[in-house]
XYZ file of C-alpha atoms in Angstrom:
607
model
C 6.108 -10.756 -24.305
C 4.561 -11.085 -20.834
C 6.694 -9.820 -17.980
C 8.978 -12.343 -16.319
C 9.385 -11.824 -12.625
C 11.364 -13.450 -9.818
C 9.370 -15.749 -7.586
C 10.037 -18.487 -5.079
C 8.817 -21.866 -3.916
C 8.643 -23.523 -0.489
C 11.754 -24.920 1.076
C 10.648 -28.320 2.318
C 13.897 -29.287 3.983
C 14.286 -26.298 6.277
C 11.047 -24.612 7.320
C 11.099 -21.132 8.778
C 10.891 -20.901 12.550
C 9.630 -18.337 14.981
C 10.070 -19.166 18.662
C 9.997 -17.352 21.951
C 12.573 -18.215 24.579
C 11.976 -17.091 28.142
C 14.762 -16.593 30.729
C 16.033 -19.699 32.541
C 14.308 -22.050 30.107
C 15.834 -24.652 27.778
C 16.861 -23.526 24.322
C 14.133 -25.634 22.742
C 10.808 -24.011 23.724
C 8.221 -26.376 25.118
C 4.696 -26.363 23.831
C 3.238 -25.394 27.201
C 5.685 -23.362 29.314
C 4.533 -22.074 32.683
C 2.532 -18.852 32.423
C 4.472 -15.629 32.728
C 2.410 -13.047 34.559
C 2.743 -9.453 33.344
C 4.654 -7.245 35.763
C 2.959 -4.571 37.811
C 2.468 -1.269 35.938
C 4.409 0.530 38.646
C 7.517 -1.624 38.568
C 10.204 -2.364 36.040
C 12.014 -5.650 35.678
C 15.786 -5.774 35.154
C 16.737 -6.255 31.527
C 19.484 -8.751 30.707
C 22.080 -7.650 28.147
C 20.953 -8.409 24.569
C 22.548 -11.257 22.661
C 25.063 -10.591 19.961
C 23.670 -9.523 16.605
C 23.105 -12.558 14.418
C 21.728 -12.656 10.909
C 22.637 -15.560 8.704
C 21.290 -16.815 5.391
C 19.386 -20.093 5.438
C 18.711 -20.653 1.725
C 20.190 -23.730 0.096
C 21.034 -21.787 -3.060
C 23.073 -18.609 -3.291
C 21.536 -15.511 -1.705
C 18.379 -15.038 -3.742
C 17.236 -12.028 -5.630
C 14.369 -10.101 -4.146
C 11.144 -11.733 -5.001
C 7.920 -10.695 -6.682
C 5.295 -10.029 -3.973
C 2.536 -12.193 -5.372
C 4.593 -15.249 -6.215
C 6.834 -15.859 -3.195
C 6.305 -18.980 -1.137
C 7.713 -19.533 2.347
C 7.069 -22.445 4.670
C 6.675 -21.440 8.306
C 6.381 -23.233 11.614
C 5.387 -20.825 14.347
C 6.027 -21.859 17.960
C 5.304 -19.734 20.973
C 3.780 -21.357 24.050
C 1.571 -23.245 21.613
C 1.438 -23.661 17.890
C -1.204 -21.464 16.219
C -1.680 -21.234 12.474
C -4.367 -19.535 10.419
C -7.241 -21.974 10.737
C -10.349 -22.524 8.587
C -13.522 -21.660 10.451
C -16.157 -24.225 11.335
C -18.570 -24.828 8.506
C -16.560 -22.751 6.069
C -17.054 -23.704 2.400
C -13.324 -23.475 1.667
C -12.001 -25.764 4.397
C -11.019 -28.417 1.852
C -8.813 -25.981 -0.102
C -7.576 -23.796 2.763
C -4.353 -25.777 2.795
C -3.614 -24.479 -0.715
C -3.642 -20.875 0.479
C -0.351 -19.038 0.824
C 1.183 -19.691 4.277
C 2.133 -16.918 6.684
C 4.774 -14.815 4.985
C 5.881 -11.352 3.901
C 6.715 -11.004 0.247
C 10.321 -9.779 -0.177
C 11.184 -10.531 3.447
C 14.924 -11.008 3.631
C 15.827 -14.702 3.965
C 17.916 -15.481 7.015
C 17.846 -15.799 10.777
C 17.708 -13.288 13.593
C 17.721 -13.638 17.361
C 17.494 -11.021 20.058
C 15.582 -9.729 23.036
C 12.069 -8.801 21.994
C 10.999 -5.120 22.103
C 7.571 -3.599 21.459
C 7.433 -0.624 19.048
C 3.713 0.157 18.686
C 3.011 0.685 14.933
C 6.693 0.870 14.006
C 6.457 4.466 12.801
C 9.338 6.920 12.794
C 7.771 8.781 15.715
C 7.413 5.525 17.666
C 11.131 4.840 17.463
C 11.848 8.472 18.305
C 9.806 8.044 21.495
C 11.767 4.907 22.411
C 15.016 6.818 21.927
C 13.784 9.694 24.091
C 12.919 7.194 26.829
C 16.408 5.686 26.650
C 15.161 2.364 25.275
C 17.874 0.782 23.111
C 16.369 -1.547 20.489
C 19.594 -2.152 18.596
C 20.195 -5.871 18.145
C 16.617 -6.575 19.278
C 13.826 -8.360 17.415
C 10.895 -5.952 17.347
C 7.230 -6.819 17.808
C 5.013 -4.211 16.106
C 1.354 -4.111 15.250
C -0.223 -3.568 11.855
C -1.987 -0.271 11.199
C -1.367 3.425 10.547
C 1.475 2.930 8.024
C 2.443 0.554 5.220
C 3.978 -2.719 6.469
C 7.076 -2.282 4.296
C 7.777 1.066 5.945
C 7.463 -0.605 9.353
C 10.190 -3.063 8.354
C 12.386 -0.281 6.981
C 11.898 1.939 10.054
C 12.694 -1.048 12.263
C 15.919 -1.734 10.367
C 16.908 1.946 10.552
C 16.567 1.727 14.333
C 19.293 -0.947 14.384
C 17.170 -4.036 15.001
C 17.857 -7.471 13.507
C 14.313 -8.663 12.767
C 10.641 -7.751 13.075
C 7.388 -9.602 13.740
C 4.122 -7.870 12.782
C 0.843 -8.904 14.359
C -2.800 -7.892 14.041
C -3.660 -6.486 17.465
C -7.268 -7.200 18.426
C -7.754 -3.500 19.217
C -7.225 -2.593 15.553
C -8.566 -5.600 13.655
C -10.275 -7.930 16.090
C -12.909 -7.908 18.774
C -10.983 -5.636 21.130
C -11.104 -8.178 23.915
C -14.572 -9.464 22.990
C -15.458 -13.065 22.345
C -17.093 -12.859 18.914
C -15.410 -12.676 15.525
C -15.811 -14.042 12.025
C -17.883 -16.005 11.066
C -20.213 -14.685 13.823
C -19.039 -11.067 13.495
C -17.051 -9.204 10.855
C -13.886 -8.921 12.969
C -10.645 -10.802 12.450
C -10.422 -14.080 14.437
C -7.526 -14.443 16.901
C -5.765 -16.820 14.485
C -6.071 -14.432 11.509
C -2.829 -13.356 9.808
C -2.453 -10.437 7.393
C -0.172 -11.258 4.453
C 1.393 -8.737 2.091
C 4.520 -7.314 0.547
C 7.181 -5.462 2.521
C 8.898 -4.040 -0.572
C 8.545 -0.247 -0.505
C 8.927 0.289 -4.239
C 6.752 -0.652 -7.217
C 7.044 -3.541 -9.632
C 10.064 -5.823 -9.943
C 12.896 -4.569 -7.684
C 15.526 -5.792 -10.159
C 14.095 -3.674 -13.020
C 13.227 -0.238 -11.596
C 11.821 1.937 -14.370
C 11.934 -0.640 -17.158
C 9.793 -3.725 -17.897
C 10.745 -7.098 -16.459
C 10.991 -9.439 -19.443
C 13.005 -12.596 -20.047
C 15.796 -10.886 -21.951
C 15.955 -7.652 -19.937
C 18.867 -6.353 -17.897
C 18.531 -6.774 -14.151
C 20.110 -5.160 -11.125
C 22.346 -7.330 -9.001
C 21.363 -8.468 -5.531
C 23.807 -5.975 -4.062
C 22.345 -3.094 -6.080
C 18.807 -4.003 -5.029
C 19.905 -4.253 -1.413
C 21.508 -0.821 -1.503
C 18.495 0.820 -3.175
C 16.801 1.456 0.172
C 13.487 -0.072 -0.936
C 14.154 -3.763 -0.313
C 14.004 -5.133 3.258
C 17.355 -5.763 4.908
C 16.105 -7.779 7.890
C 13.840 -10.848 8.191
C 10.168 -10.191 8.940
C 7.141 -12.350 9.627
C 3.391 -11.694 10.070
C 1.587 -13.455 12.922
C -1.895 -13.476 14.419
C -3.237 -11.442 17.317
C -3.224 -14.600 19.460
C 0.474 -15.168 18.808
C 1.457 -11.506 19.017
C -0.392 -10.931 22.252
C 1.060 -14.147 23.695
C 4.514 -12.636 23.145
C 3.783 -9.425 25.051
C 4.054 -10.902 28.592
C 7.705 -11.710 27.813
C 8.414 -7.985 27.447
C 9.248 -5.999 30.588
C 10.824 -2.585 31.080
C 9.077 0.774 30.625
C 5.296 0.757 30.472
C 4.084 1.805 27.019
C 2.054 5.043 26.697
C -1.731 4.899 26.753
C -2.064 5.150 22.977
C 0.358 2.216 22.599
C -1.835 -0.090 24.658
C -3.769 -2.635 22.626
C -6.648 -5.064 22.752
C -5.271 -7.486 25.339
C -7.182 -5.857 28.195
C -5.765 -8.092 30.907
C -2.212 -7.107 29.961
C -0.133 -3.952 30.375
C 1.933 -3.384 27.241
C 5.618 -2.718 27.934
C 8.457 -1.860 25.564
C 11.408 -3.994 26.745
C 13.722 -5.065 25.321
C 13.501 -8.504 26.889
C 13.782 -10.480 28.960
C 12.164 -12.786 26.402
C 14.213 -13.682 23.312
C 12.756 -14.180 19.851
C 14.347 -16.507 17.313
C 13.198 -15.821 13.748
C 14.188 -17.712 10.597
C 12.811 -17.060 7.103
C 13.552 -19.468 4.241
C 12.695 -19.294 0.565
C 13.935 -20.360 -2.843
C 13.800 -18.430 -6.077
C 12.995 -18.976 -9.732
C 11.924 -16.855 -12.691
C 8.289 -17.184 -13.736
C 5.776 -15.374 -15.964
C 2.767 -13.303 -14.967
C -0.084 -12.492 -17.334
C -2.054 -9.269 -17.740
C -5.553 -9.673 -19.140
C -6.896 -6.703 -21.073
C -9.308 -5.860 -23.866
C -9.874 -2.840 -26.098
C -13.168 -1.319 -27.242
C -12.324 0.623 -30.390
C -13.712 4.165 -30.552
C -15.135 5.767 -33.699
C -13.680 9.241 -33.212
C -10.111 9.627 -31.961
C -9.607 5.845 -31.685
C -5.964 6.412 -30.771
C -6.956 7.804 -27.360
C -7.243 5.433 -24.407
C -9.512 5.597 -21.373
C -8.215 2.836 -19.117
C -10.167 0.931 -16.444
C -8.144 -1.308 -14.156
C -8.244 -3.745 -11.270
C -5.719 -6.378 -10.201
C -7.129 -9.891 -10.427
C -4.630 -11.614 -8.140
C -5.222 -12.020 -4.401
C -3.218 -12.936 -1.319
C -5.797 -15.526 -0.286
C -9.434 -15.887 -1.421
C -9.691 -12.124 -1.931
C -13.444 -11.474 -1.818
C -12.767 -7.828 -0.883
C -9.275 -7.305 -2.233
C -9.421 -7.438 -5.163
C -12.358 -9.574 -6.295
C -15.008 -7.033 -5.365
C -13.383 -4.909 -8.066
C -12.731 -7.820 -10.398
C -16.470 -8.487 -10.344
C -16.766 -5.483 -12.666
C -13.520 -5.688 -14.637
C -10.295 -7.666 -15.021
C -6.804 -6.327 -14.516
C -4.754 -4.010 -16.729
C -2.874 -2.221 -13.990
C 0.495 -3.977 -13.735
C 3.512 -1.789 -13.008
C 5.537 -3.799 -15.514
C 2.833 -3.314 -18.171
C 2.907 0.443 -17.619
C 6.695 0.526 -17.811
C 6.652 -1.496 -21.034
C 4.019 0.777 -22.614
C 5.188 4.025 -21.069
C 5.737 6.000 -24.283
C 2.404 4.970 -25.789
C 0.556 5.812 -22.576
C 2.360 9.154 -22.356
C 1.069 10.219 -25.754
C -2.386 8.592 -25.850
C -3.823 7.838 -22.389
C -6.699 10.128 -21.393
C -7.257 8.792 -17.862
C -7.011 5.702 -15.681
C -9.983 4.697 -13.498
C -8.965 2.242 -10.773
C -10.991 -0.005 -8.502
C -9.114 -2.275 -6.099
C -11.120 -3.347 -3.059
C -14.367 -1.979 -4.441
C -16.627 -3.025 -1.563
C -15.973 -3.740 2.103
C -18.886 -1.919 3.732
C -21.009 1.234 3.666
C -20.082 4.725 2.532
C -18.561 5.919 -0.755
C -14.972 7.159 -0.946
C -12.974 8.486 -3.891
C -9.592 9.991 -4.683
C -8.488 11.573 -7.940
C -6.286 14.088 -9.621
C -8.041 17.470 -9.176
C -9.188 18.055 -12.771
C -11.550 15.047 -12.437
C -13.230 16.273 -9.220
C -16.153 17.927 -10.987
C -16.812 14.871 -13.156
C -16.798 12.598 -10.092
C -19.418 14.745 -8.386
C -21.580 14.803 -11.520
C -21.459 11.018 -11.998
C -22.272 10.191 -8.380
C -25.414 12.338 -8.716
C -26.656 9.845 -11.331
C -26.311 6.687 -9.187
C -28.663 5.631 -6.398
C -27.193 5.133 -2.935
C -27.163 1.339 -2.428
C -27.992 1.747 1.286
C -30.643 4.482 1.013
C -32.909 4.457 -2.051
C -34.236 7.953 -1.246
C -30.950 9.628 -2.148
C -28.047 9.465 -4.560
C -24.499 8.388 -3.800
C -23.482 12.052 -4.048
C -26.021 13.135 -1.434
C -24.905 10.519 1.097
C -21.269 11.227 0.272
C -21.528 14.964 0.948
C -23.416 14.384 4.198
C -20.731 12.124 5.598
C -18.111 13.355 8.057
C -15.270 12.226 5.781
C -13.417 15.386 4.783
C -11.865 16.255 2.432
C -14.586 14.693 0.317
C -12.229 13.805 -2.540
C -8.775 12.575 -1.601
C -5.590 12.829 -3.629
C -3.713 9.961 -5.276
C -0.328 10.456 -3.700
C -0.036 7.002 -2.138
C 1.558 4.082 -3.935
C -0.670 1.295 -2.591
C -2.625 0.264 -5.714
C -2.443 -0.039 -9.481
C -3.074 3.648 -10.142
C 0.428 4.434 -8.817
C 2.236 3.495 -12.026
C -0.127 5.576 -14.164
C -0.151 8.775 -12.138
C 3.176 8.588 -10.292
C 5.352 7.234 -13.102
C 3.717 8.515 -16.325
C 1.497 11.416 -15.265
C -1.868 10.067 -16.460
C -4.941 11.608 -14.710
C -6.480 8.969 -12.456
C -9.364 8.056 -10.150
C -9.690 5.449 -7.382
C -12.955 4.665 -5.579
C -14.574 2.178 -3.189
C -17.442 1.557 -0.787
C -16.534 0.905 2.839
C -13.345 1.557 4.731
C -10.859 -0.619 6.525
C -11.497 -4.316 6.069
C -10.893 -6.199 9.354
C -10.011 -9.457 7.539
C -7.725 -7.687 5.034
C -5.247 -10.002 3.236
C -6.179 -12.938 5.429
C -7.675 -16.388 4.916
C -11.031 -15.027 6.066
C -11.430 -12.544 3.193
C -13.839 -14.868 1.397
C -17.289 -14.939 -0.169
C -18.988 -15.750 3.146
C -17.528 -12.630 4.789
C -18.653 -10.530 1.829
C -22.154 -12.062 1.816
C -22.661 -11.616 5.566
C -20.913 -8.297 6.224
C -19.383 -6.564 3.210
C -22.421 -6.424 0.896
C -25.255 -8.779 1.912
C -27.474 -8.074 -1.146
C -24.607 -6.977 -3.451
C -26.165 -3.610 -4.239
C -22.915 -1.827 -3.370
C -21.215 -3.821 -6.121
C -23.912 -2.637 -8.541
C -23.400 0.985 -7.491
C -19.614 0.717 -7.819
C -19.964 -0.706 -11.325
C -22.448 2.060 -12.217
C -20.127 4.868 -11.130
C -17.180 3.185 -12.815
C -19.051 2.740 -16.085
C -20.436 6.285 -16.158
C -16.977 7.742 -15.540
C -15.617 5.719 -18.456
C -18.480 6.758 -20.747
C -18.072 10.447 -19.966
C -14.316 10.342 -20.463
C -14.679 8.410 -23.731
C -17.748 10.085 -25.288
C -17.573 13.787 -24.393
C -16.475 15.830 -27.397
C -14.274 17.962 -25.176
C -12.628 16.116 -22.294
C -14.500 16.857 -19.035
C -11.404 18.110 -17.208
C -11.677 21.190 -15.003
C -8.276 22.624 -14.151
C -9.745 25.269 -11.860
C -9.646 22.571 -9.191
C -5.885 22.377 -9.647
C -5.662 26.163 -9.634
C -7.531 26.412 -6.344
C -5.256 23.838 -4.718
C -1.976 25.192 -6.032
C -3.063 28.854 -5.900
C -1.637 29.171 -9.367
C -2.854 28.800 -12.954
C -5.190 31.700 -12.180
C -7.104 31.612 -15.457
C -7.031 27.981 -16.471
C -10.759 27.244 -16.342
C -12.196 25.972 -19.603
C -14.287 29.076 -20.415
C -11.554 31.605 -19.664
C -8.965 29.733 -21.707
C -10.701 29.332 -25.029
C -14.142 30.864 -24.899
C -16.849 29.188 -26.953
C -16.273 25.549 -27.761
C -15.599 24.907 -31.420
C -17.109 22.134 -33.532
C -14.043 22.084 -35.788
C -12.639 18.529 -35.303
C -9.052 19.741 -35.534
C -9.593 22.430 -32.918
C -11.401 19.966 -30.643
C -8.490 17.562 -31.046
C -5.981 20.296 -30.216
C -8.007 21.307 -27.168
C -8.199 17.721 -25.920
C -4.449 17.358 -26.416
C -3.848 20.271 -24.070
C -6.291 18.970 -21.466
C -4.783 15.487 -21.624
C -1.128 16.513 -21.601
C -1.260 19.106 -18.802
C -0.996 16.385 -16.148
C 2.161 15.064 -17.819
C 3.847 18.407 -17.098
C 3.738 17.603 -13.381
C 5.701 14.372 -13.971
C 9.394 15.255 -14.012
C 11.777 12.790 -15.658
C 14.262 13.036 -12.756
C 11.614 12.000 -10.230
C 11.225 12.918 -6.579
C 14.109 13.848 -4.310
C 15.948 10.536 -3.642
C 12.947 8.583 -5.054
C 13.418 8.739 -8.857
C 10.764 6.160 -9.833
C 8.020 8.484 -8.531
C 7.856 11.293 -11.110
C 4.859 13.385 -10.013
C 6.013 16.547 -8.221
C 2.604 17.663 -6.933
C 1.257 14.495 -5.274
C 3.227 11.491 -4.044
C 3.481 8.917 -1.258
C 4.843 9.824 2.139
C 8.471 8.802 2.470
C 7.820 6.751 5.616
C 4.290 5.572 4.763
C 3.513 4.477 1.220
C -0.208 4.350 2.078
C -0.260 8.097 2.734
C -0.529 10.950 0.233
C 1.537 14.145 0.378
C 1.385 17.409 -1.553
C 4.789 18.495 -2.914
C 6.471 15.298 -1.652
C 9.928 16.155 -3.014
C 9.962 19.459 -1.151
C 8.793 17.716 2.007
C 11.523 15.071 1.725
C 14.219 17.708 1.185
C 13.019 19.744 4.183
C 13.120 16.641 6.371
C 16.702 15.929 5.349
C 17.735 19.568 5.752
C 16.340 19.679 9.296
C 18.373 16.590 10.108
C 21.655 17.727 8.520
C 21.219 21.517 8.894
C 23.914 22.317 6.342
C 24.042 25.015 3.684
C 24.000 22.380 0.953
C 20.909 20.639 2.373
C 18.932 23.896 2.502
C 20.025 24.721 -1.044
C 18.546 21.346 -2.021
C 15.219 22.495 -0.543
C 15.328 25.636 -2.676
C 16.030 23.515 -5.732
C 13.017 21.285 -5.038
C 10.767 24.346 -4.688
C 12.078 25.636 -8.007
C 11.343 22.274 -9.674
C 7.718 22.395 -8.531
C 7.393 26.007 -9.705
C 8.813 25.022 -13.085
C 6.358 22.117 -13.383
C 3.376 24.374 -12.618
C 4.602 26.867 -15.220
C 4.946 24.082 -17.791
C 1.401 22.889 -17.076
C 0.118 26.424 -17.531
C 1.904 26.702 -20.881
C 0.468 23.376 -22.030
C -3.074 24.468 -21.152
C -2.590 27.856 -22.805
C -1.240 26.258 -25.960
C 1.233 29.042 -26.680
C 4.983 29.567 -26.534
C 6.422 32.051 -24.038
């Protein structure tokens, strides 16, 4: 049965509001208030006391469950000095259907209202709020304005809540995504237009929040709203994404301390300050909920030998808007099989039969090849890229251009939880690969991520798509057709400084043609990765099972070696108790045990 997930639909009777109130102005903001000049960098304006904390639900039904990120709908009216919405560009081929695109919203944003003096918090990282505290800036009961970038948007919302704020507005600063104060943007240049808004989820977990660790089907058990809220992964304050034009129009209403140099943004005629106030932000998010069904599309090519083994290729086929980069540049080669719910429903089968998962999400957004994998696939990745021509330089291979780039380390690690590989590697322990051409996409998750942007800037002659499909296909063929799985665990040994003699040759000598011995050897190669996935999961993050690589606790985009140990050390430094440091020792022991188990699996012998 296909997974059934919570979703929502627009609330037509009570749209969500975002308004900026300036001191000594009426409570209903006018469309064209007098300009507020930024204060001198050398002076500081007095800050009025913040209003009382106010968060109230606005939904017509009972407080809704947390909602599936791809199926939420919110209706927003955004008012600040002037009304600016994401607008179709002149001559765009999708202008007639742009109104059908998802409006400005954050999936899983908590429904309700918040009002408070506005404060600026840079990228909303833990260290940003620590700096504000050191400077004596109190953001409790404030509504924070933060810019996208550096960390996952859901972690920004969580960090903001932990700092005691009542709401958060995220904007795409022109320094990071736009023209940096210039006058040209898409469709003339690749940069995000001033009215561009980045959509996305702010849920920090994976899959359906009401069914953590088990598939979301019609008849399944679900966590209550209260249990989801106390899990630590679901947002507890309202949030809203806005454009650079709207975000930068809010900044003049913020006085107080001048922000550091690296906090300054793309509004060159403005000095960024941290506040809070004197401007007040009113934020209301509305949504309704229902249960709906999502579909995974997948096909199987039956093998002749060992047909019960699976080499999986995946890409998600759903998009936040038109999705020419994310994910349709990957969908151009393959349709989706990478749903978290699908993995949870097929967990036992995948645990016993999956050889590897090869993921492509945003396959093409520019020049330059990038890849991340579990270490035993490193050697295979290098071999395959030597067989594919560089789409931007026909005189060399992808491997040659890759190794000459300044991107080091050359092969990254799949610790982050930002794409479909997360369920396979982090939850089940299946070896995995992720790859793409390009880097950051300036129109990411916005209305401007369309075919015209791809044709003009991402891949004008679509040769990068061809190269991505070639590497993807060759990886799949090698994993499926090699008699002995092309896994090299010396790469793991070098990284962990353990498993000293786990290279293929030193483990079993000459390769045998006996089908049973080949099968037994492939079992050991395939199952070694599972040994790193502990059933109890990471320290205080049980859904993530992999003890060697995992997402950063405060940035799900980032990858961390030994994440459970790192989390325990962070907590021990904060608490500095005997029990907390004993917990660190226990996490180190768990990793040591996992490495020993992997070694035993590869050796194929009892102790």
